[in-house]
Coordinates of C-alpha atoms in Angstrom, one line a residue:
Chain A
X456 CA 20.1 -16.2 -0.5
X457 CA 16.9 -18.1 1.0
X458 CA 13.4 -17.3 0.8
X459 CA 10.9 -18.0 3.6
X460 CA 7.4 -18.7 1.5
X461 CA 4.5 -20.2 1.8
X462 CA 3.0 -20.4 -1.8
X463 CA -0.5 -20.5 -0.4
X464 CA 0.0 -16.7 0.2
X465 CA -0.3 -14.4 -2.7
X466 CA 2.7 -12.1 -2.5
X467 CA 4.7 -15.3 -1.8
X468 CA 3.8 -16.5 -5.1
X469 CA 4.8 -13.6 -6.7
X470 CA 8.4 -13.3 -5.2
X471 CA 8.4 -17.2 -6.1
X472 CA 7.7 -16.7 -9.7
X473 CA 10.1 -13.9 -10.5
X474 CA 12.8 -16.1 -8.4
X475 CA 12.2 -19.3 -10.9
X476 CA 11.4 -17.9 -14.1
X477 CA 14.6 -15.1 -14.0
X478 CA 16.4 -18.0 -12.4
X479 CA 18.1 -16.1 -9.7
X480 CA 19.9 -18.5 -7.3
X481 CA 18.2 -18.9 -4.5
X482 CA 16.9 -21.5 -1.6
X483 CA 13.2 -21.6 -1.2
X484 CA 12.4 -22.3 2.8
X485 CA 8.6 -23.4 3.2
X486 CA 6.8 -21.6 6.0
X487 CA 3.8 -23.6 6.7
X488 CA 1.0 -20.8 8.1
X489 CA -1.7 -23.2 8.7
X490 CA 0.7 -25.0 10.8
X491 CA 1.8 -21.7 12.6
X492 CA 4.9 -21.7 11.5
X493 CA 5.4 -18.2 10.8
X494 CA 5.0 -17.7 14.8
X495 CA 7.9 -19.8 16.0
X496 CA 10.5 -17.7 18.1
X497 CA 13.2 -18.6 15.6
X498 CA 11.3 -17.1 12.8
X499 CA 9.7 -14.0 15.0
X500 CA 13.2 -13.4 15.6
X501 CA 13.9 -12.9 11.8
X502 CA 10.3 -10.8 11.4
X503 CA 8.7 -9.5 13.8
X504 CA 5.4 -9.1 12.4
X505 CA 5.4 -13.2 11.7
X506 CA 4.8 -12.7 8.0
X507 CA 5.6 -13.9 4.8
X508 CA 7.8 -13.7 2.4
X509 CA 10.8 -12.5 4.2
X510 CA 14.2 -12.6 2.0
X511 CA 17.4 -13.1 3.7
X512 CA 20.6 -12.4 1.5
X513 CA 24.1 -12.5 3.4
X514 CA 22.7 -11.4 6.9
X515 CA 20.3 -8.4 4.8
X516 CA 16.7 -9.5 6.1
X517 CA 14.1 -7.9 4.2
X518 CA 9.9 -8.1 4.0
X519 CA 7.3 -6.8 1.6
X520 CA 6.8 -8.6 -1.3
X521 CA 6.9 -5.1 -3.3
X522 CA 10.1 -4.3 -2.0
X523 CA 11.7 -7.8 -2.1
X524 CA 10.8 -7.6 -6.0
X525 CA 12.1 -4.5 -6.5
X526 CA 15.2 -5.4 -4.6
X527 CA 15.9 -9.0 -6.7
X528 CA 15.2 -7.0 -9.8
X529 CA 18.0 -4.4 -9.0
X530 CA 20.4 -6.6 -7.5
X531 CA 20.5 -9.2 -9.6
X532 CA 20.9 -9.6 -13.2
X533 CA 17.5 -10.0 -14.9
X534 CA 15.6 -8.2 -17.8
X535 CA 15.1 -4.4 -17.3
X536 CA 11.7 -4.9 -18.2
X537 CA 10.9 -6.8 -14.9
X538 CA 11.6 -3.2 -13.2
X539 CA 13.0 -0.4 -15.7
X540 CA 15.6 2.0 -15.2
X541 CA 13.9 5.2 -17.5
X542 CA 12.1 7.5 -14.9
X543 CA 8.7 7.3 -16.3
X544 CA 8.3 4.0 -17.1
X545 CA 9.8 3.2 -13.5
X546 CA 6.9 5.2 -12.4
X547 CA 4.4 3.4 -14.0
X548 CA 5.4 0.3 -11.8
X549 CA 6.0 2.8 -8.5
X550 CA 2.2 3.7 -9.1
X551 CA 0.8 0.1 -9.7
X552 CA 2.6 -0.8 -7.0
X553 CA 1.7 1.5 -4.8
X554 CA -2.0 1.5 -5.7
X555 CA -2.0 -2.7 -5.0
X556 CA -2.3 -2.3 -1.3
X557 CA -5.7 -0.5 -0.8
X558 CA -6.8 -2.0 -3.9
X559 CA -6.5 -5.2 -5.7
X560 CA -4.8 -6.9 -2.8
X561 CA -7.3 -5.5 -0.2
X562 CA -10.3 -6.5 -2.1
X563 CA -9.1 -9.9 -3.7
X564 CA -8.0 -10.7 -0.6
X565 CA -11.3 -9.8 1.1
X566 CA -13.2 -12.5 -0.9
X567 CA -11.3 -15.5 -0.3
X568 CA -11.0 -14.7 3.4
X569 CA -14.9 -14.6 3.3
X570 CA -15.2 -17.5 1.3
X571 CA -12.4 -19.9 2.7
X572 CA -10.6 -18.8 5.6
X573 CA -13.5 -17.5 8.2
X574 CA -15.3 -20.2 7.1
X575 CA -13.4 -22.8 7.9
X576 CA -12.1 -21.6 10.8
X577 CA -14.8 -20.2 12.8
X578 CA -17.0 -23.4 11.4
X579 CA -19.6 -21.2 10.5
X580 CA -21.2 -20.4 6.9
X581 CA -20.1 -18.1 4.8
X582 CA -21.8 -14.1 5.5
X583 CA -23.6 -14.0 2.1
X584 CA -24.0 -9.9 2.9
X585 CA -20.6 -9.1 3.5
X586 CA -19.7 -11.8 0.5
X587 CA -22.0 -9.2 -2.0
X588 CA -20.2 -6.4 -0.7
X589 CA -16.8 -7.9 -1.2
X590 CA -17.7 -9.0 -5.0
X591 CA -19.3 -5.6 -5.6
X592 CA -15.9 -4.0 -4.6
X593 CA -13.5 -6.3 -6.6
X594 CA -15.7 -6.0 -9.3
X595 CA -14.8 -1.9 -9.1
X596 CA -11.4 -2.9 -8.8
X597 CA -11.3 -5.4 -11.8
X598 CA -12.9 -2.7 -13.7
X599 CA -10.1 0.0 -13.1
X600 CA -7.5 -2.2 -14.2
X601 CA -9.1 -3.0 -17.2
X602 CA -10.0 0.6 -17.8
X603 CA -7.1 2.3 -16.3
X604 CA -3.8 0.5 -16.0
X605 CA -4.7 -2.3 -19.2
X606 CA -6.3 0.7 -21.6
X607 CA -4.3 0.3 -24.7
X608 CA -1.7 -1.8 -23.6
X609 CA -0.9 -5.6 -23.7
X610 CA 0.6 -5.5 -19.4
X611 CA -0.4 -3.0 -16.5
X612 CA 2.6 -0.8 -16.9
X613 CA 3.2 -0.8 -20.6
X614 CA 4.3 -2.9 -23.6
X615 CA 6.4 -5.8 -21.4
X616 CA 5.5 -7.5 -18.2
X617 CA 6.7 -5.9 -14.9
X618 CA 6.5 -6.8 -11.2
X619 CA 3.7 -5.4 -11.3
X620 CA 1.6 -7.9 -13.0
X621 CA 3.0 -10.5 -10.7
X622 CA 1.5 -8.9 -7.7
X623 CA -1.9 -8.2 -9.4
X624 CA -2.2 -11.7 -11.0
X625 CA -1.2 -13.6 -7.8
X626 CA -4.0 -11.7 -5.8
X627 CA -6.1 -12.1 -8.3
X628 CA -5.5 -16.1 -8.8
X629 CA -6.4 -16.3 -5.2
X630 CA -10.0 -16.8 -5.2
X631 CA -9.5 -20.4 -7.1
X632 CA -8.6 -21.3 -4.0
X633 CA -12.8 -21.7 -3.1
X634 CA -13.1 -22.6 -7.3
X635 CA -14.1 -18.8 -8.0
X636 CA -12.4 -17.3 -10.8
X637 CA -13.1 -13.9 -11.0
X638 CA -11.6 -12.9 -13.8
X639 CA -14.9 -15.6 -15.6
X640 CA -16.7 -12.4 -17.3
X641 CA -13.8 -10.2 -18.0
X642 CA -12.2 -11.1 -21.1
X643 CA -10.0 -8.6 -21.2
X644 CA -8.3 -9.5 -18.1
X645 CA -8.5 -12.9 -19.1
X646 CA -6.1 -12.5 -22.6
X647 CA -4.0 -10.6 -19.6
X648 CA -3.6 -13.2 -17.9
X649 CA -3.0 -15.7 -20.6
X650 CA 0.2 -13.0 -21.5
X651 CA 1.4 -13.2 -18.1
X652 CA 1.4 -16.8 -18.1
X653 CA 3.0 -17.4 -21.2
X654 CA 5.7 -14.9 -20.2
X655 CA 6.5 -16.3 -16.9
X656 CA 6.3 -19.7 -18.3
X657 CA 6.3 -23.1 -16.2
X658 CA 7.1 -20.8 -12.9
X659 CA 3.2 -19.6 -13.4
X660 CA 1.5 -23.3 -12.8
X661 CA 4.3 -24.3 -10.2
X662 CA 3.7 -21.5 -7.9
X663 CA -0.5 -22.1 -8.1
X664 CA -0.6 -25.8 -8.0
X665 CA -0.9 -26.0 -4.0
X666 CA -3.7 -23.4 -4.1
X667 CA -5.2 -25.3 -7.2
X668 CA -5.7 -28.4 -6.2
X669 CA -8.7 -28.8 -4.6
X670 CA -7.2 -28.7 -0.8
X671 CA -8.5 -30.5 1.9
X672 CA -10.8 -28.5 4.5
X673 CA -7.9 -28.6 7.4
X674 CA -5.4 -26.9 4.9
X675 CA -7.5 -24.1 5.2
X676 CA -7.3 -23.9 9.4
X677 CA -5.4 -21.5 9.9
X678 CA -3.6 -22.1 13.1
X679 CA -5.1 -19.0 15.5
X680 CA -7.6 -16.4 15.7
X681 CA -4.6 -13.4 15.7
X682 CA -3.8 -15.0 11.8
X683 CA -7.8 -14.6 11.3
X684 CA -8.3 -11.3 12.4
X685 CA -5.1 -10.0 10.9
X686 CA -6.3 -11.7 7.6
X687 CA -10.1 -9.9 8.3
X688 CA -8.7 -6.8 9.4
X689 CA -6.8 -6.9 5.9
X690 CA -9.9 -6.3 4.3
X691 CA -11.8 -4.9 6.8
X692 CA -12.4 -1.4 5.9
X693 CA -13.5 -1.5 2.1
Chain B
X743 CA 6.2 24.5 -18.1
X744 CA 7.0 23.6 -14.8
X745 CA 6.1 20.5 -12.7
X746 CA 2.4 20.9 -11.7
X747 CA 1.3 19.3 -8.4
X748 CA -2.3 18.7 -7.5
X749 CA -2.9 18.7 -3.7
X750 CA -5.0 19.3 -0.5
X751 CA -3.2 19.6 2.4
X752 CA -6.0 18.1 4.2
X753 CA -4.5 14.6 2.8
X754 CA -1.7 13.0 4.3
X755 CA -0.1 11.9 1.0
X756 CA 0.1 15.5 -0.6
X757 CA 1.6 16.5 2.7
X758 CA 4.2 14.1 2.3
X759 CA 4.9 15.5 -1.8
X760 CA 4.4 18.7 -0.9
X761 CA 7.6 18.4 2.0
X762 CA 9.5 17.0 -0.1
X763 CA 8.9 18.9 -2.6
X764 CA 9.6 22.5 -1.0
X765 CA 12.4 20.6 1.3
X766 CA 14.4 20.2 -1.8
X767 CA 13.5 23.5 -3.7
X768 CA 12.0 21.3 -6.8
X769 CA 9.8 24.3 -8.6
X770 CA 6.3 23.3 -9.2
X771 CA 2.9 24.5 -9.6
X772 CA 0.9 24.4 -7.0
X773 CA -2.8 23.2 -7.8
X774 CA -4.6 23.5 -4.9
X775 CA -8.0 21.0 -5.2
X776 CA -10.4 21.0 -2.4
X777 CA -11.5 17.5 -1.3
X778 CA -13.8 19.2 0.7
X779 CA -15.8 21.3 -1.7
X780 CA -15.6 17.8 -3.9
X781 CA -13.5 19.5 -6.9
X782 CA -11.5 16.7 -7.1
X783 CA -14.8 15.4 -8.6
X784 CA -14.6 18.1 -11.3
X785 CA -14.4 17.2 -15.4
X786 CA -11.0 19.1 -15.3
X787 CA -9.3 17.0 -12.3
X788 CA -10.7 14.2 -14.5
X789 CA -8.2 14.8 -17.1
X790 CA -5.7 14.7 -14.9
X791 CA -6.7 11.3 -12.8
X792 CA -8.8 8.7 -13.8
X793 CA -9.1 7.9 -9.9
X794 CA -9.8 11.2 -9.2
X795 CA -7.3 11.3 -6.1
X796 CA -4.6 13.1 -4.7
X797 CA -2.1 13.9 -4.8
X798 CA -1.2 13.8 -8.9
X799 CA 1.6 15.5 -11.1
X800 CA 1.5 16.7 -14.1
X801 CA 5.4 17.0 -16.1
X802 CA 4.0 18.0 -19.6
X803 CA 2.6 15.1 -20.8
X804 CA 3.5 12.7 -18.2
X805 CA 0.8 12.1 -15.4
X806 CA 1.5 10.2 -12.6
X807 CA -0.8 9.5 -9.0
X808 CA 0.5 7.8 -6.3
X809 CA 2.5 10.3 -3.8
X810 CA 5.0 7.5 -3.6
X811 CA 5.6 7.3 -7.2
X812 CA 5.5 10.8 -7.5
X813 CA 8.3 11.3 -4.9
X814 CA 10.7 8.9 -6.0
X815 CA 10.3 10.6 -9.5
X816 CA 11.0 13.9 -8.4
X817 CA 14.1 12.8 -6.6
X818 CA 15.1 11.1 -9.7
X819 CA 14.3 14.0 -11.6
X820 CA 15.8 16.9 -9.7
X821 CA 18.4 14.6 -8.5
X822 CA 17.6 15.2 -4.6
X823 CA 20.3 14.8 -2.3
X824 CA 20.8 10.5 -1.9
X825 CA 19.6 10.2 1.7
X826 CA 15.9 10.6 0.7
X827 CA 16.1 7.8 -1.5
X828 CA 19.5 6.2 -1.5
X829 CA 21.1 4.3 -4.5
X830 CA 22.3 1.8 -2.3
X831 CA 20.3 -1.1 -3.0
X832 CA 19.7 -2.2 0.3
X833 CA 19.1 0.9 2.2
X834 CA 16.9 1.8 -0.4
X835 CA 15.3 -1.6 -0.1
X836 CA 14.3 -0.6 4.1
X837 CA 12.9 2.4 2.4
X838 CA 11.1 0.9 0.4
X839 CA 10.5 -1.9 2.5
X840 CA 8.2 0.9 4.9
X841 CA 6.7 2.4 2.2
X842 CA 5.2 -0.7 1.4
X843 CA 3.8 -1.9 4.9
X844 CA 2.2 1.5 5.6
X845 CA -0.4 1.4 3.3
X846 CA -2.2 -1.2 5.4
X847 CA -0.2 -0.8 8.2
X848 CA -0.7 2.9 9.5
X849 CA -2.8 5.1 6.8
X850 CA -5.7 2.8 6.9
X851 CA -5.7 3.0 10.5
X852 CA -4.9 7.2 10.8
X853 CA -7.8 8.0 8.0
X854 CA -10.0 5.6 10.0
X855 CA -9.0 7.5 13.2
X856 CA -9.4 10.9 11.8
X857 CA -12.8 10.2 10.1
X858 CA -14.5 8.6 13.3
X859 CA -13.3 11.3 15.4
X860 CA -14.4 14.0 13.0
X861 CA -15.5 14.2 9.6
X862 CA -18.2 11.8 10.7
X863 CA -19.4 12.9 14.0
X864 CA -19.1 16.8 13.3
X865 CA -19.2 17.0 9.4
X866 CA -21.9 14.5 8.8
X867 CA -23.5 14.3 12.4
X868 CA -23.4 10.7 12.7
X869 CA -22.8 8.6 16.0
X870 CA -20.0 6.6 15.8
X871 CA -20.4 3.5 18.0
X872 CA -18.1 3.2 20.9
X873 CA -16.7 0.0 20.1
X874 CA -16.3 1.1 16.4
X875 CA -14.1 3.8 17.6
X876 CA -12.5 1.4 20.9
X877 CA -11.7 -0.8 17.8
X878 CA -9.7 1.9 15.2
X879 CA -8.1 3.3 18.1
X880 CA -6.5 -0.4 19.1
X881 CA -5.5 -0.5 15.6
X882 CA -3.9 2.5 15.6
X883 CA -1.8 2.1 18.7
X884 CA -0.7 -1.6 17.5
X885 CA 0.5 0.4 14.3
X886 CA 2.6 2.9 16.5
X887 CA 4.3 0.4 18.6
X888 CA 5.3 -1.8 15.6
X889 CA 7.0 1.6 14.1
X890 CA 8.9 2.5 17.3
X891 CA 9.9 -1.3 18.0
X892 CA 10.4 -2.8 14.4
X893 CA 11.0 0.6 12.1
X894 CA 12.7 2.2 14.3
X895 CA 14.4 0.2 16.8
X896 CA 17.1 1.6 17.9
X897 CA 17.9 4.1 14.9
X898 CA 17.6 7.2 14.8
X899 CA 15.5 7.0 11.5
X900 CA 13.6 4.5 9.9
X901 CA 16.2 3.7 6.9
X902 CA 19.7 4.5 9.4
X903 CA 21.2 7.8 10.2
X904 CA 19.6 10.0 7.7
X905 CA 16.2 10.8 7.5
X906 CA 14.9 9.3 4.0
X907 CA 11.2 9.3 2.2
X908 CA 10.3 6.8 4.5
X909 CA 10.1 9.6 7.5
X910 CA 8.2 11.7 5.7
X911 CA 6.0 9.3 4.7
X912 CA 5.3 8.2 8.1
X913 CA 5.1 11.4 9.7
X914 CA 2.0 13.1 8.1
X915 CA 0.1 10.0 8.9
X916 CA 0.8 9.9 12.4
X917 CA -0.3 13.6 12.4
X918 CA -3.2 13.1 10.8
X919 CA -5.0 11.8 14.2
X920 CA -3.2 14.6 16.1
X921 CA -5.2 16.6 13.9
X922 CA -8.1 15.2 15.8
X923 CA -7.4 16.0 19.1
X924 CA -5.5 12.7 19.2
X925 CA -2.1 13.2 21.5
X926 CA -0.2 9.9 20.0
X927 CA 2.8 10.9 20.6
X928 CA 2.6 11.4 24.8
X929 CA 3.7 8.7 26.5
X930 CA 5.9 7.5 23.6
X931 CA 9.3 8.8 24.3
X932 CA 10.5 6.7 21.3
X933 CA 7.9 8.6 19.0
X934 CA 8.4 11.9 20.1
X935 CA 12.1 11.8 19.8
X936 CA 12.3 11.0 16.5
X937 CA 9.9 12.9 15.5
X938 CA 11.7 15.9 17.0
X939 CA 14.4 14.8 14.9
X940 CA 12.3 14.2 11.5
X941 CA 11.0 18.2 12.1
X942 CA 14.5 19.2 12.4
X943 CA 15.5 17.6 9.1
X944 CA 12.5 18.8 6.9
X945 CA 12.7 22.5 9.2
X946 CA 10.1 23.3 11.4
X947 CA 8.3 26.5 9.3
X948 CA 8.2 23.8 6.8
X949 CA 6.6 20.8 8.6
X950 CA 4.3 23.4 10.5
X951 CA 3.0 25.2 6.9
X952 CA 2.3 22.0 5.6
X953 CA 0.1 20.7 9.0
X954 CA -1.5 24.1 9.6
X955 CA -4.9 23.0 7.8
X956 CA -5.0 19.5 9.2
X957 CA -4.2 20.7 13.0
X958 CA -7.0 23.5 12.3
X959 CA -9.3 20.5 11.3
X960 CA -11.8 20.5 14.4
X961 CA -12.1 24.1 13.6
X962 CA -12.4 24.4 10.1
X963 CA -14.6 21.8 9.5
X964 CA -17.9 23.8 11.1
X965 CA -17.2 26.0 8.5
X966 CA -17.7 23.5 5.8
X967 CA -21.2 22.7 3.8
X968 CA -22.3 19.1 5.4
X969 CA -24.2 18.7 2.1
X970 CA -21.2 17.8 0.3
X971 CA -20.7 14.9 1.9
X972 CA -24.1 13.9 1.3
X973 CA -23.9 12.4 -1.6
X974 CA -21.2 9.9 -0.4
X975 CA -22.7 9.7 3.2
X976 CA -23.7 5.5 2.6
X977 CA -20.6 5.1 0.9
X978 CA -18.6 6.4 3.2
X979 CA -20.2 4.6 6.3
X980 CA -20.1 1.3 5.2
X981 CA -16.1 2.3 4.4
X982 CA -15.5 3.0 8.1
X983 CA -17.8 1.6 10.0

């Protein structure tokens, strides 16, 4: 089974950390996107939409990082908790994942493309209104998963971690990529967090330590302006 | 008590539950909530979701938003037939493998469509700049031909040979701009024939009861009270445009 990632992308990560930490046998294949990579004919051939991560298992070729984690989790043999079998607690994860999309990948997302990627690539400084707007909304969505999906218990669907958490926590971890943390005033997200790290274990650091380290400037080029305005488009309507 | 189902018709999603739904004679409740007249901003809807959106189900103590969630539960629940949301591990992975991408991939850009065309222009009697509009309907027709050449291909449905959630999903938000006055489907053969064949498999009476109230839209919505939007009116500009 091989796995066409690039770790500087969040729901890459995520696929990347269940992968290592369940210790499902797999072959990682890095897709560079700054390099363009991901629009080779080879690899447009295998996706259409040029995007990572794409999973290939004997021949099956499948994208969406939700669905590739929900896939692994059923296929192969790993804790239930990752993606559990009883109806309503399986529906717990359907909704978090579900709910991602529009919100904590749309707005995390949204920073970090202001911050970093527009930036760098157009040369320009960053839009300081747009920015506002852009903290204002993650700051609504920060608050919901702390209120709504964290109230009263220790992960975002219940008492164990899920896929779920990897998807938030990757998006989330995104912004360090400029040295923002955003989870800096919300405790409570940050002892969530601190969970999901120690449950994933060693995967947790390996998967971030690209996007860590401060990176220099051309890392951030991403190689066209379709990449850019897919990225900004993303984002574009919250 | 029976399944209770909170929904507007006026909203993609609770089209999509409420298809599936009657489709598969699953008895529910029907709790109508009015997006229009702002109930779903009501203390009672409160109790029900946090979010305060639609559509939401309520199985006695259970409550559960997210009409993809919801549907997947209810064909666990009342054991649909396995077509809609097959046990096979990898056809249910293309399913869900749709259901993921449209989020972002089509419903942004059908709301977008549908509010720029209407609700905005007619309901709150703003101008919507031409190159605002020039720009959602680009995104919109990018969305459709990555459907006909990437989901569909050259299947008959999006998941194989049997229509799946995955159709329904998709359907009611390509409709949602039709409900604008928005023809998407001429001039895509592709389109039209499968979703010739997705009205087939769901039953016309069904598909058309459930569209009657968006595809009655550019009617019904000179009957509405433009003050209700009001309140949302800077909100909901600096969301779309």
């Amino acid at each position: 089974m091989v796995v066409y990632l690039d770790l500087l992308s969040q729901p890459c990560r995520a696929v990347y950390i269940l992968l290592t930490c369940t210790k499902i046998p797999h072959k990682v294949h890095a897709v560079a996107l700054r390099k363009g990579e991901h629009r080779t004919p080879e690899f447009t051939n295998m996706n259409l939409m040029q995007k990572v991560p794409v999973l290939v298992d004997s021949g099956f070729i499948l994208t969406e990082s939700d669905a590739i984690l929900k896939y692994l989790a059923t296929q192969y043999d790993v804790p239930e908790h990752w993606y559990p079998r009883q109806p309503q607690q399986r529906a717990r994860v359907d909704e978090y994942t579900a709910w991602h999309h529009t919100n904590t990948r749309a707005h995390a997302a949204k920073v970090f493309i202001l911050e970093v990627l527009l930036p760098r690539h157009m040369g320009s400084a960053v839009d300081k209104v747009a920015l506002n707007n852009a903290l204002s909304n993650l700051k609504n969505t920060l608050d919901k998963l702390e209120t709504m999906f964290l109230r009263r218990q220790p992960f975002l669907c219940g008492d164990d971690i899920t896929v779920a958490d990897l998807l938030a926590i990757c998006e989330l971890m995104q912004p360090l990529g400029a040295g923002r943390d955003i989870l800096k005033d919300h405790p409570q997200l940050q002892r969530w967090r601190s969970r999901v790290q120690s449950a994933v274990g060693k995967s947790f650091d390996e998967a971030h330590h690209q996007l860590i380290l401060q990176p220099p400037v051309s890392q951030w080029c991403w190689a066209s302006k379709v990449t850019v305005d897919y990225l900004y488009g993303l984002g574009s309507t919250h | 008590m029976a399944v209770e189902l909170f929904l507007d018709l006026f909203s993609q999603p609770c089209r999509a539950v409420y298809i599936f739904a009657k489709k598969n004679n699953i008895p529910f409740e029907f709790r109508r909530i009015s997006l229009m007249d702002g109930e779903h901003f009501g203390e009672e809807f409160g109790k029900i979701n946090l979010m305060r959106k639609v559509p939401a189900l309520r199985d006695g103590d259970f409550y559960l938003a997210e009409s993809i969630a919801i549907m997947i539960y209810l064909a666990e629940k009342f054991e649909t037939p396995d077509f809609w949301y097959p046990t096979d591990i990898r056809q249910r992975a293309r399913v869900n493998e749709y259901l993921s991408w449209q989020h972002q991939g089509i419903r942004t850009h059908s709301s977008k469509v549908f509010w720029l065309r209407v609700m905005i222009p007619m309901v709150m009697g703003v101008e919507v700049p031409k190159e605002k509009m020039d720009a959602a309907l680009e995104d919109l027709n990018s969305s459709l031909k990555l459907i006909e050449e990437k989901f569909l291909d050259d299947r008959p449905f999006i998941a194989g040979d049997q229509v799946s959630l995955a159709d329904i999903v998709a359907i009611v938000e390509i409709m949602q701009p039709v409900g604008s006055g928005l023809d998407v489907f001429q001039g895509r053969l592709k389109l039209s024939a499968w979703r010739d064949r997705v009205q087939a498999a769901i039953g016309k009476e069904l598909f058309d009861e459930a569209h009657q109230a968006i595809l009655g839209a550019q009617e019904n919505v000179k009957l509405l009270d433009p003050t209700v939007l009001q309140a949302s009116k800077s909100k909901i500009l600096r969301y779309f445009m």
